[in-house]
Tab-separated table of C-alpha atoms and ligand atoms in Angstrom:
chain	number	residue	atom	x	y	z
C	774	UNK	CA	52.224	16.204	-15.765
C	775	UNK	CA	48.873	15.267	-16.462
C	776	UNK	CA	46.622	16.929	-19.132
C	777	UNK	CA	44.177	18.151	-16.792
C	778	UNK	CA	46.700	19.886	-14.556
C	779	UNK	CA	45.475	23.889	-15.106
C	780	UNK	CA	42.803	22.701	-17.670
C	781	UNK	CA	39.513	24.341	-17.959
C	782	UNK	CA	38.016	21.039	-17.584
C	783	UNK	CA	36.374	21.526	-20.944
C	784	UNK	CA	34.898	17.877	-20.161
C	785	UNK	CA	32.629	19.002	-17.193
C	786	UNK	CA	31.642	21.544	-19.218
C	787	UNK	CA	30.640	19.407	-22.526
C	788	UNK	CA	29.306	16.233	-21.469
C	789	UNK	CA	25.847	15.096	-19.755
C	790	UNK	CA	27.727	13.131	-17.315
C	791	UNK	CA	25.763	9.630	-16.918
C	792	UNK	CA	25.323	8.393	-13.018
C	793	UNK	CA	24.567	4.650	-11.841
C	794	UNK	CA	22.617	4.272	-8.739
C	795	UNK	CA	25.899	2.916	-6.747
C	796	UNK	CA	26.915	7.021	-7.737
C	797	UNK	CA	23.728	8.527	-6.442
C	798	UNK	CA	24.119	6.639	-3.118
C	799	UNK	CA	27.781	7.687	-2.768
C	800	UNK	CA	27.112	11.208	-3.437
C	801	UNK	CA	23.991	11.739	-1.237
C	802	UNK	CA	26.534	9.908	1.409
C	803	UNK	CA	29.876	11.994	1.142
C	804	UNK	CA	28.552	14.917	0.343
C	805	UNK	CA	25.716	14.786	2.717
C	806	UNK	CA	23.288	15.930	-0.313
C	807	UNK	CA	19.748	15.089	-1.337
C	808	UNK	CA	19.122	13.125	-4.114
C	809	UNK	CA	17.525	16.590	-5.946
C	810	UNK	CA	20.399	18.337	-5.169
C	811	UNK	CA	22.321	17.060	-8.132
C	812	UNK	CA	20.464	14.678	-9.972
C	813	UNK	CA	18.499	15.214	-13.092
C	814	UNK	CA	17.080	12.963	-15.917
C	815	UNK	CA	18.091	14.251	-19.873
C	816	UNK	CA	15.609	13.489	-22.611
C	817	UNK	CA	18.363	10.886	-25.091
C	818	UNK	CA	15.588	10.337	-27.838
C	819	UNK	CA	18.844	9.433	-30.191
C	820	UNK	CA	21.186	7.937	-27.383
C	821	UNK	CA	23.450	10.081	-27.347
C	822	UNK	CA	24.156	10.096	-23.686
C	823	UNK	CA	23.846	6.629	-22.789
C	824	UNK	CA	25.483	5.463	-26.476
C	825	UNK	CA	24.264	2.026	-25.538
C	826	UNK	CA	26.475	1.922	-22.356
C	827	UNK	CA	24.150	3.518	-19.732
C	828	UNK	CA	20.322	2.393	-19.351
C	829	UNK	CA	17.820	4.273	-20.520
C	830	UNK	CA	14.918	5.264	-17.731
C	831	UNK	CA	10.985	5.803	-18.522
C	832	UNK	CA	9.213	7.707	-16.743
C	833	UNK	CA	4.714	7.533	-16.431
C	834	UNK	CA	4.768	11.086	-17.410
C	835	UNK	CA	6.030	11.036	-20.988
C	836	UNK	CA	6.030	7.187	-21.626
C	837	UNK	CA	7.536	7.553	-24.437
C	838	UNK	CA	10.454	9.627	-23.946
C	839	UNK	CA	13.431	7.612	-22.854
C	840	UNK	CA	15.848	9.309	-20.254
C	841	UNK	CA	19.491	9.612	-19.135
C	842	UNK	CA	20.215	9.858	-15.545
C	843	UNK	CA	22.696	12.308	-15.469
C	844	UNK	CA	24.294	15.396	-12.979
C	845	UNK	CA	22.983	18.322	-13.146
C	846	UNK	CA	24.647	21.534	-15.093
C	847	UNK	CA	24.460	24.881	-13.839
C	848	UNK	CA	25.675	28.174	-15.787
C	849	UNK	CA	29.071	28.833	-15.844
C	850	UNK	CA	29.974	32.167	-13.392
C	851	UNK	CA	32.748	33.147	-15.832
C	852	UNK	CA	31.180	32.292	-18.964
C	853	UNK	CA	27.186	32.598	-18.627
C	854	UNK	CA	26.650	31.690	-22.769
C	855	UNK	CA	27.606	27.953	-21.485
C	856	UNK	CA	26.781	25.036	-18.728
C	857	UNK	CA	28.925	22.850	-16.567
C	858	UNK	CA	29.216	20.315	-14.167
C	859	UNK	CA	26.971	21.735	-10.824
C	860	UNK	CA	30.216	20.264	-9.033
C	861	UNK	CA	32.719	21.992	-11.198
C	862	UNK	CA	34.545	24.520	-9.114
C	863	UNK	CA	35.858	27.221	-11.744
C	864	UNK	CA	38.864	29.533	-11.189
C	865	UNK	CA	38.526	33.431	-12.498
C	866	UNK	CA	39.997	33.758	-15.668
C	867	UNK	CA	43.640	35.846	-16.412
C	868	UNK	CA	45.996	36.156	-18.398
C	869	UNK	CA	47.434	32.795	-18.200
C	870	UNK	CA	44.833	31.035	-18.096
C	871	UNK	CA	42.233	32.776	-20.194
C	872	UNK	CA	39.510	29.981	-20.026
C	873	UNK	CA	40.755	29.718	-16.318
C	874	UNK	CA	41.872	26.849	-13.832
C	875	UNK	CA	38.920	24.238	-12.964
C	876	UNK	CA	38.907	21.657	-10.768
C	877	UNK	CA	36.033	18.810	-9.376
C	878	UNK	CA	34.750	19.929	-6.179
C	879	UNK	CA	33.899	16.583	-5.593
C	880	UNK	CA	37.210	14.276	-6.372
C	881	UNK	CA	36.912	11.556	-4.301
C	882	UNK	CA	33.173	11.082	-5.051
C	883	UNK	CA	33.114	11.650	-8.142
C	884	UNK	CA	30.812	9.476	-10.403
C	885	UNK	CA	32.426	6.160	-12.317
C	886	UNK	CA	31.888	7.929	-15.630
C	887	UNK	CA	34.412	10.597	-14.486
C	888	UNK	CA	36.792	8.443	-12.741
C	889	UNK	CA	37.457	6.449	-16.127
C	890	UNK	CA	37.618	9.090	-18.377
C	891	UNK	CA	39.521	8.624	-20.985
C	892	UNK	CA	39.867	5.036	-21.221
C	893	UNK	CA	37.605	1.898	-21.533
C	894	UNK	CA	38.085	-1.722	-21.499
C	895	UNK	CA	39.173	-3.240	-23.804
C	896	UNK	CA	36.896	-6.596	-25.788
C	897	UNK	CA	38.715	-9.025	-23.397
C	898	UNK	CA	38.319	-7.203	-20.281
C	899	UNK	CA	41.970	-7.038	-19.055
C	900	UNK	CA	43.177	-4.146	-20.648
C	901	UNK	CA	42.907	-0.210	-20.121
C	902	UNK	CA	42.831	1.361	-23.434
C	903	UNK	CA	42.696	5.171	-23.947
C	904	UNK	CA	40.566	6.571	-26.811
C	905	UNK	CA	41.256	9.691	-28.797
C	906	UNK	CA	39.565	12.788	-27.202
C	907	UNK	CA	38.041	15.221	-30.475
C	908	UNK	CA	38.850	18.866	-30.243
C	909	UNK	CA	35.320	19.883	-28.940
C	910	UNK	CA	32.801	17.831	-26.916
C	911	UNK	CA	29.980	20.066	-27.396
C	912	UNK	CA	28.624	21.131	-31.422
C	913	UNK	CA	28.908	24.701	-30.196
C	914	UNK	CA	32.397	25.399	-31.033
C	915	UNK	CA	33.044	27.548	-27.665
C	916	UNK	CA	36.453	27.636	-26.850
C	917	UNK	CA	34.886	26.682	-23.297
C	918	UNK	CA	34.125	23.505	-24.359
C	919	UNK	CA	37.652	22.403	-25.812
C	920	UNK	CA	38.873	19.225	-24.212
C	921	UNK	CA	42.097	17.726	-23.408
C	922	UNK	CA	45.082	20.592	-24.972
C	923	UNK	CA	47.370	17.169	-25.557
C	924	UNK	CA	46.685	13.401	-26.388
C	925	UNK	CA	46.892	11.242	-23.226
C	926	UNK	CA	49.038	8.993	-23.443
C	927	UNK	CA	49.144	5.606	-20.659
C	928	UNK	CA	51.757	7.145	-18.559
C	929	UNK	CA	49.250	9.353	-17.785
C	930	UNK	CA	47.349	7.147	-15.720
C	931	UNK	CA	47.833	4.341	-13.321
C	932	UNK	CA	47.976	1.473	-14.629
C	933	UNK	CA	46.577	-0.870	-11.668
C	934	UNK	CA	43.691	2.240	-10.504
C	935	UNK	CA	42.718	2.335	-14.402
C	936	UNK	CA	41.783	-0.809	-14.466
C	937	UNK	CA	40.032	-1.691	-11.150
C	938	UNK	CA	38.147	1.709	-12.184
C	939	UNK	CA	36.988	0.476	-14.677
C	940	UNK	CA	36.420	-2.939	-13.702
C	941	UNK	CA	33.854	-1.389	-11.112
C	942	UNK	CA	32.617	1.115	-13.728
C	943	UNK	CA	31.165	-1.908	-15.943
C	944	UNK	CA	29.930	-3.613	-12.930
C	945	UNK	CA	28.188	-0.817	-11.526
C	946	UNK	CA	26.737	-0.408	-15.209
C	947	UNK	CA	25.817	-4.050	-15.596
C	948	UNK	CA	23.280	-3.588	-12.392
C	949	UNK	CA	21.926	-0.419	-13.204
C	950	UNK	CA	21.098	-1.733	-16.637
C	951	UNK	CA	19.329	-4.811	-14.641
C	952	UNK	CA	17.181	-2.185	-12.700
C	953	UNK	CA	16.161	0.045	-15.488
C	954	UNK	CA	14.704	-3.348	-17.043
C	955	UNK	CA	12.982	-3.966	-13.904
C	956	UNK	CA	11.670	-0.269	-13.959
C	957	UNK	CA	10.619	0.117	-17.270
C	958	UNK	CA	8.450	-3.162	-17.112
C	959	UNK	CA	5.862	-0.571	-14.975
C	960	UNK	CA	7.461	2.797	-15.124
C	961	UNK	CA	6.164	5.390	-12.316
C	962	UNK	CA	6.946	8.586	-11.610
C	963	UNK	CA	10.183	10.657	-11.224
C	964	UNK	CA	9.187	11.769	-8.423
C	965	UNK	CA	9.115	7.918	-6.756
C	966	UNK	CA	12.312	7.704	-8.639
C	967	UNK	CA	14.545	8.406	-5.298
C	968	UNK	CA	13.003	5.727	-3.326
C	969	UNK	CA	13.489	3.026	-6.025
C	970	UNK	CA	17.086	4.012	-5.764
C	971	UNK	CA	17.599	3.643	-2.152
C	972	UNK	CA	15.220	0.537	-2.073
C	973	UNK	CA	17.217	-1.276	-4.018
C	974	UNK	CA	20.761	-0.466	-3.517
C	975	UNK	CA	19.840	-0.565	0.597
C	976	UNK	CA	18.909	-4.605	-0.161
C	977	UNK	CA	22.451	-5.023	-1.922
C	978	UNK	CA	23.488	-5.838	2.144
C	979	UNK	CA	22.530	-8.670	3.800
C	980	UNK	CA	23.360	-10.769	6.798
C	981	UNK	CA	23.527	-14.641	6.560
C	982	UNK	CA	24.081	-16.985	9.730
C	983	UNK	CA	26.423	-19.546	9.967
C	984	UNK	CA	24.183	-22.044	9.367
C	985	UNK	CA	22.528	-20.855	6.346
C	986	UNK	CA	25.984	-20.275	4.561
C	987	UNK	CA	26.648	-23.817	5.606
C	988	UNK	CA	23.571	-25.048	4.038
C	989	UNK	CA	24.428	-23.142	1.036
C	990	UNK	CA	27.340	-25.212	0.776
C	991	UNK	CA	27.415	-28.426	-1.676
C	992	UNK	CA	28.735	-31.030	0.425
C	993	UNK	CA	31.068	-32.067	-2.516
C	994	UNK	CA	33.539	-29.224	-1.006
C	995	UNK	CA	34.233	-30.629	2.395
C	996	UNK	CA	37.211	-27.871	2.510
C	997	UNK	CA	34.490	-25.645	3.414
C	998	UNK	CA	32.650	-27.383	5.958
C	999	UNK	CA	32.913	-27.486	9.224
C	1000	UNK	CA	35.329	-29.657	10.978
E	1353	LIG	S1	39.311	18.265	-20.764
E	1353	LIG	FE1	40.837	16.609	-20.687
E	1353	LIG	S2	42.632	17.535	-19.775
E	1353	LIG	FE2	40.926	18.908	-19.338
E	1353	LIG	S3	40.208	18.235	-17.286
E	1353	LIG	FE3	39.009	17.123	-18.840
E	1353	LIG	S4	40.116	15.169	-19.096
E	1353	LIG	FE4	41.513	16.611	-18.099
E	1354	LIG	S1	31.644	15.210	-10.893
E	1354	LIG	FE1	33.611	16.241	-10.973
E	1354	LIG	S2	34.767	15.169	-12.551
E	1354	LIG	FE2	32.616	14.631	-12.838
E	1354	LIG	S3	31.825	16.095	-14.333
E	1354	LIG	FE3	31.422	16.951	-12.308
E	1354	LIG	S4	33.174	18.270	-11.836
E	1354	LIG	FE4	33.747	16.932	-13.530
Protein backbone atom coordinates (compact mmCIF):
# COMPACT_ATOMS: atom_id res chain seq x y z
CA UNK A 1 0.00 0.00 0.00
CA UNK A 2 1.32 3.21 -0.74
CA UNK A 3 2.28 5.87 1.90
CA UNK A 4 -0.14 8.30 0.82
CA UNK A 5 -3.09 5.92 0.97
CA UNK A 6 -5.32 7.77 4.04
CA UNK A 7 -2.50 10.40 4.49
CA UNK A 8 -3.22 13.92 5.34
CA UNK A 9 -1.19 14.87 2.47
CA UNK A 10 1.04 16.79 4.82
CA UNK A 11 3.00 17.64 1.43
CA UNK A 12 0.17 19.84 -0.12
CA UNK A 13 0.00 21.34 2.93
CA UNK A 14 3.92 22.24 3.45
CA UNK A 15 5.36 23.00 0.24
CA UNK A 16 5.04 26.12 -2.29
CA UNK A 17 4.47 23.80 -5.05
CA UNK A 18 6.64 25.18 -8.16
CA UNK A 19 4.63 25.15 -11.75
CA UNK A 20 6.33 25.25 -15.36
CA UNK A 21 4.40 26.90 -18.03
CA UNK A 22 3.68 23.32 -19.83
CA UNK A 23 1.59 23.01 -16.04
CA UNK A 24 -0.22 26.29 -16.33
CA UNK A 25 -1.41 25.39 -19.87
CA UNK A 26 -2.57 21.91 -18.77
CA UNK A 27 -4.42 23.15 -15.88
CA UNK A 28 -6.23 26.15 -17.47
CA UNK A 29 -7.08 23.19 -20.17
CA UNK A 30 -8.46 20.22 -17.96
CA UNK A 31 -9.78 22.03 -15.52
CA UNK A 32 -11.29 24.64 -17.66
CA UNK A 33 -9.71 27.42 -15.18
CA UNK A 34 -8.20 30.85 -15.65
CA UNK A 35 -4.80 31.36 -15.30
CA UNK A 36 -5.71 33.59 -11.82
CA UNK A 37 -7.61 30.97 -10.63
CA UNK A 38 -4.66 29.08 -9.25
CA UNK A 39 -1.60 30.68 -10.03
CA UNK A 40 0.43 32.92 -7.85
CA UNK A 41 4.10 34.18 -7.80
CA UNK A 42 6.10 33.65 -4.04
CA UNK A 43 8.75 36.17 -3.15
CA UNK A 44 12.19 33.24 -2.92
CA UNK A 45 14.73 36.08 -1.91
CA UNK A 46 16.90 32.90 -0.46
CA UNK A 47 15.73 30.17 -3.06
CA UNK A 48 14.14 28.26 -1.18
CA UNK A 49 11.39 27.31 -3.52
CA UNK A 50 13.09 27.03 -6.68
CA UNK A 51 16.51 25.49 -4.78
CA UNK A 52 18.20 26.11 -8.09
CA UNK A 53 15.81 23.69 -9.95
CA UNK A 54 12.92 26.04 -10.94
CA UNK A 55 13.60 29.62 -12.61
CA UNK A 56 13.32 32.45 -10.86
CA UNK A 57 10.75 35.27 -12.48
CA UNK A 58 11.17 39.29 -12.18
CA UNK A 59 8.66 41.20 -12.28
CA UNK A 60 8.78 45.58 -13.33
CA UNK A 61 7.10 46.14 -10.10
CA UNK A 62 9.71 45.13 -7.52
CA UNK A 63 12.77 44.60 -9.88
CA UNK A 64 14.52 43.36 -7.48
CA UNK A 65 12.61 40.76 -5.85
CA UNK A 66 13.01 37.45 -7.57
CA UNK A 67 9.83 35.14 -7.71
CA UNK A 68 8.61 31.52 -7.67
CA UNK A 69 5.76 30.59 -9.80
CA UNK A 70 3.93 28.51 -7.68
CA UNK A 71 -0.07 27.23 -6.88
CA UNK A 72 -1.86 28.97 -4.86
CA UNK A 73 -2.67 27.95 -0.96
CA UNK A 74 -5.85 28.55 0.58
CA UNK A 75 -6.70 27.99 4.46
CA UNK A 76 -7.27 24.74 5.51
CA UNK A 77 -11.37 24.19 6.42
CA UNK A 78 -10.38 21.77 9.20
CA UNK A 79 -7.42 23.40 10.45
CA UNK A 80 -7.67 27.36 9.81
CA UNK A 81 -3.98 28.04 11.86
CA UNK A 82 -2.45 26.45 8.44
CA UNK A 83 -2.47 26.63 4.35
CA UNK A 84 -2.70 24.03 1.66
CA UNK A 85 -2.77 23.20 -1.75
CA UNK A 86 -6.07 25.39 -3.33
CA UNK A 87 -6.57 21.85 -5.08
CA UNK A 88 -6.27 19.79 -1.98
CA UNK A 89 -9.60 18.23 -1.27
CA UNK A 90 -9.55 17.52 2.66
CA UNK A 91 -11.68 14.87 4.44
CA UNK A 92 -13.33 15.88 8.08
CA UNK A 93 -11.29 14.70 10.68
CA UNK A 94 -12.34 11.48 13.27
CA UNK A 95 -11.20 9.34 15.20
CA UNK A 96 -9.16 7.40 12.87
CA UNK A 97 -7.91 9.69 11.11
CA UNK A 98 -7.41 12.66 13.37
CA UNK A 99 -5.51 14.91 10.81
CA UNK A 100 -8.12 13.39 8.32
CA UNK A 101 -8.07 11.68 4.75
CA UNK A 102 -6.80 14.14 1.81
CA UNK A 103 -6.67 13.61 -1.53
CA UNK A 104 -5.63 15.91 -4.98
CA UNK A 105 -8.67 17.13 -6.53
CA UNK A 106 -6.80 17.42 -9.47
CA UNK A 107 -4.84 13.86 -10.09
CA UNK A 108 -4.52 13.60 -13.50
CA UNK A 109 -3.45 17.27 -13.93
CA UNK A 110 -1.56 17.63 -11.44
CA UNK A 111 1.69 19.72 -11.86
CA UNK A 112 5.26 17.77 -12.71
CA UNK A 113 6.53 18.79 -9.29
CA UNK A 114 3.76 16.63 -7.73
CA UNK A 115 3.80 13.83 -10.08
CA UNK A 116 7.61 13.11 -9.14
CA UNK A 117 7.47 13.51 -5.69
CA UNK A 118 9.61 11.74 -3.97
CA UNK A 119 12.19 10.88 -6.35
CA UNK A 120 14.65 12.66 -8.76
CA UNK A 121 17.04 11.63 -11.33
CA UNK A 122 19.71 10.49 -10.70
CA UNK A 123 23.55 12.37 -12.15
CA UNK A 124 23.34 10.04 -15.23
CA UNK A 125 19.83 10.49 -16.07
CA UNK A 126 18.63 6.83 -16.20
CA UNK A 127 17.79 6.19 -12.85
CA UNK A 128 14.76 7.01 -10.40
CA UNK A 129 16.14 7.55 -7.05
CA UNK A 130 13.96 8.30 -3.97
CA UNK A 131 15.23 10.81 -1.37
CA UNK A 132 14.55 10.74 2.33
CA UNK A 133 11.38 12.76 3.23
CA UNK A 134 12.22 14.86 6.95
CA UNK A 135 9.55 14.60 9.55
CA UNK A 136 8.09 18.14 8.85
CA UNK A 137 8.11 20.17 5.61
CA UNK A 138 7.10 23.33 7.10
CA UNK A 139 9.42 25.11 10.37
CA UNK A 140 6.09 25.28 12.16
CA UNK A 141 6.06 22.00 13.78
CA UNK A 142 2.09 21.45 13.17
CA UNK A 143 1.26 18.05 13.23
CA UNK A 144 -0.63 19.20 9.90
CA UNK A 145 2.33 19.55 8.20
CA UNK A 146 3.96 16.00 8.94
CA UNK A 147 4.87 14.21 5.76
CA UNK A 148 5.12 10.75 4.64
CA UNK A 149 4.18 8.35 8.24
CA UNK A 150 6.81 5.61 6.52
CA UNK A 151 10.00 5.78 4.25
CA UNK A 152 9.12 5.03 0.59
CA UNK A 153 10.68 2.59 -0.55
CA UNK A 154 10.91 1.78 -4.85
CA UNK A 155 8.19 -0.71 -4.74
CA UNK A 156 6.26 2.04 -4.06
CA UNK A 157 6.33 3.44 -7.34
CA UNK A 158 6.43 2.37 -10.91
CA UNK A 159 9.32 1.88 -12.08
CA UNK A 160 8.79 2.70 -15.98
CA UNK A 161 5.99 5.94 -14.98
CA UNK A 162 8.84 7.18 -12.44
CA UNK A 163 11.06 7.64 -14.82
CA UNK A 164 9.30 9.00 -17.96
CA UNK A 165 7.87 11.44 -15.11
CA UNK A 166 10.59 12.57 -14.50
CA UNK A 167 12.21 12.55 -17.72
CA UNK A 168 9.39 15.13 -18.75
CA UNK A 169 9.69 16.91 -15.37
CA UNK A 170 13.43 18.04 -16.30
CA UNK A 171 12.43 18.79 -19.75
CA UNK A 172 9.60 20.84 -18.95
CA UNK A 173 12.11 22.58 -16.41
CA UNK A 174 14.90 22.97 -18.92
CA UNK A 175 12.36 25.32 -21.15
CA UNK A 176 10.89 27.19 -18.53
CA UNK A 177 14.34 28.04 -17.29
CA UNK A 178 15.04 29.18 -21.14
CA UNK A 179 11.95 31.56 -20.89
CA UNK A 180 12.55 33.10 -17.57
CA UNK A 181 16.06 34.13 -19.20
CA UNK A 182 14.26 35.52 -22.03
CA UNK A 183 11.87 37.38 -19.53
CA UNK A 184 14.10 38.70 -17.19
CA UNK A 185 16.31 40.33 -20.01
CA UNK A 186 13.12 43.13 -19.98
CA UNK A 187 10.87 42.07 -17.20
CA UNK A 188 7.12 43.55 -17.42
CA UNK A 189 4.41 43.21 -15.46
CA UNK A 190 2.56 40.30 -13.71
CA UNK A 191 -0.20 41.26 -14.95
CA UNK A 192 1.17 40.63 -18.87
CA UNK A 193 2.54 37.58 -17.25
CA UNK A 194 -0.51 35.25 -18.64
CA UNK A 195 -0.07 36.23 -22.15
CA UNK A 196 3.71 35.53 -22.20
CA UNK A 197 2.67 32.11 -21.10
CA UNK A 198 0.23 31.30 -23.72
CA UNK A 199 2.39 33.17 -26.39
CA UNK A 200 4.94 31.06 -26.07
CA UNK A 201 3.85 27.65 -25.26
CA UNK A 202 0.93 28.26 -28.25
CA UNK A 203 4.26 28.62 -30.81
CA UNK A 204 5.66 25.19 -29.36
CA UNK A 205 3.16 23.76 -32.52
CA UNK A 206 3.90 24.16 -35.84
CA UNK A 207 3.07 22.82 -39.24
CA UNK A 208 5.85 22.08 -41.85
CA UNK A 209 5.07 20.96 -45.59
CA UNK A 210 6.50 18.25 -47.23
CA UNK A 211 8.74 20.12 -48.98
CA UNK A 212 10.25 22.15 -46.35
CA UNK A 213 11.00 18.95 -44.19
CA UNK A 214 12.58 17.69 -47.34
CA UNK A 215 14.73 20.64 -47.66
CA UNK A 216 15.61 20.30 -44.13
CA UNK A 217 17.05 17.13 -44.99
CA UNK A 218 21.02 16.74 -45.65
CA UNK A 219 21.16 14.90 -48.74
CA UNK A 220 23.90 12.65 -47.14
CA UNK A 221 20.75 10.53 -45.71
CA UNK A 222 19.15 9.40 -48.90
CA UNK A 223 17.06 6.87 -46.52
CA UNK A 224 15.03 9.83 -45.95
CA UNK A 225 14.42 11.20 -49.21
CA UNK A 226 12.07 10.70 -51.44
CA UNK A 227 12.12 7.87 -53.80
S1 LIG B 1 2.95 13.39 2.81
FE1 LIG B 1 3.94 11.63 1.80
S2 LIG B 1 2.55 9.94 2.14
FE2 LIG B 1 1.39 11.80 2.57
S3 LIG B 1 0.37 12.26 0.59
FE3 LIG B 1 2.32 13.38 0.64
S4 LIG B 1 3.77 12.01 -0.42
FE4 LIG B 1 1.99 10.79 0.17
S1 LIG C 1 -1.86 19.80 -7.25
FE1 LIG C 1 -2.60 18.03 -6.14
S2 LIG C 1 -0.77 16.83 -5.67
FE2 LIG C 1 -0.09 18.89 -6.21
S3 LIG C 1 0.07 20.00 -4.27
FE3 LIG C 1 -1.98 20.38 -5.08
S4 LIG C 1 -3.31 18.82 -4.17
FE4 LIG C 1 -1.19 18.17 -3.90
Amino acid sequence: MSPCQNCHAGCCRSFAVSITGADIIRIERDLKLNFWDFVCRWEDREGLITRGQAPQFYFDDEPEVPFAICLMHSQSQFFPQSTKCRFLMEGAPDRDFPLGEARCGIYGSRPSACRIFPTRLSSSGQIAEIYDIPSHGRHEQLPIYELCPRPWIPADLDPVQTVEDLVIARFEQLFFQQLARVWNKSPQSWASFPDFIRFVYEKRLIRKTADELEAEIPATIPFFRAA
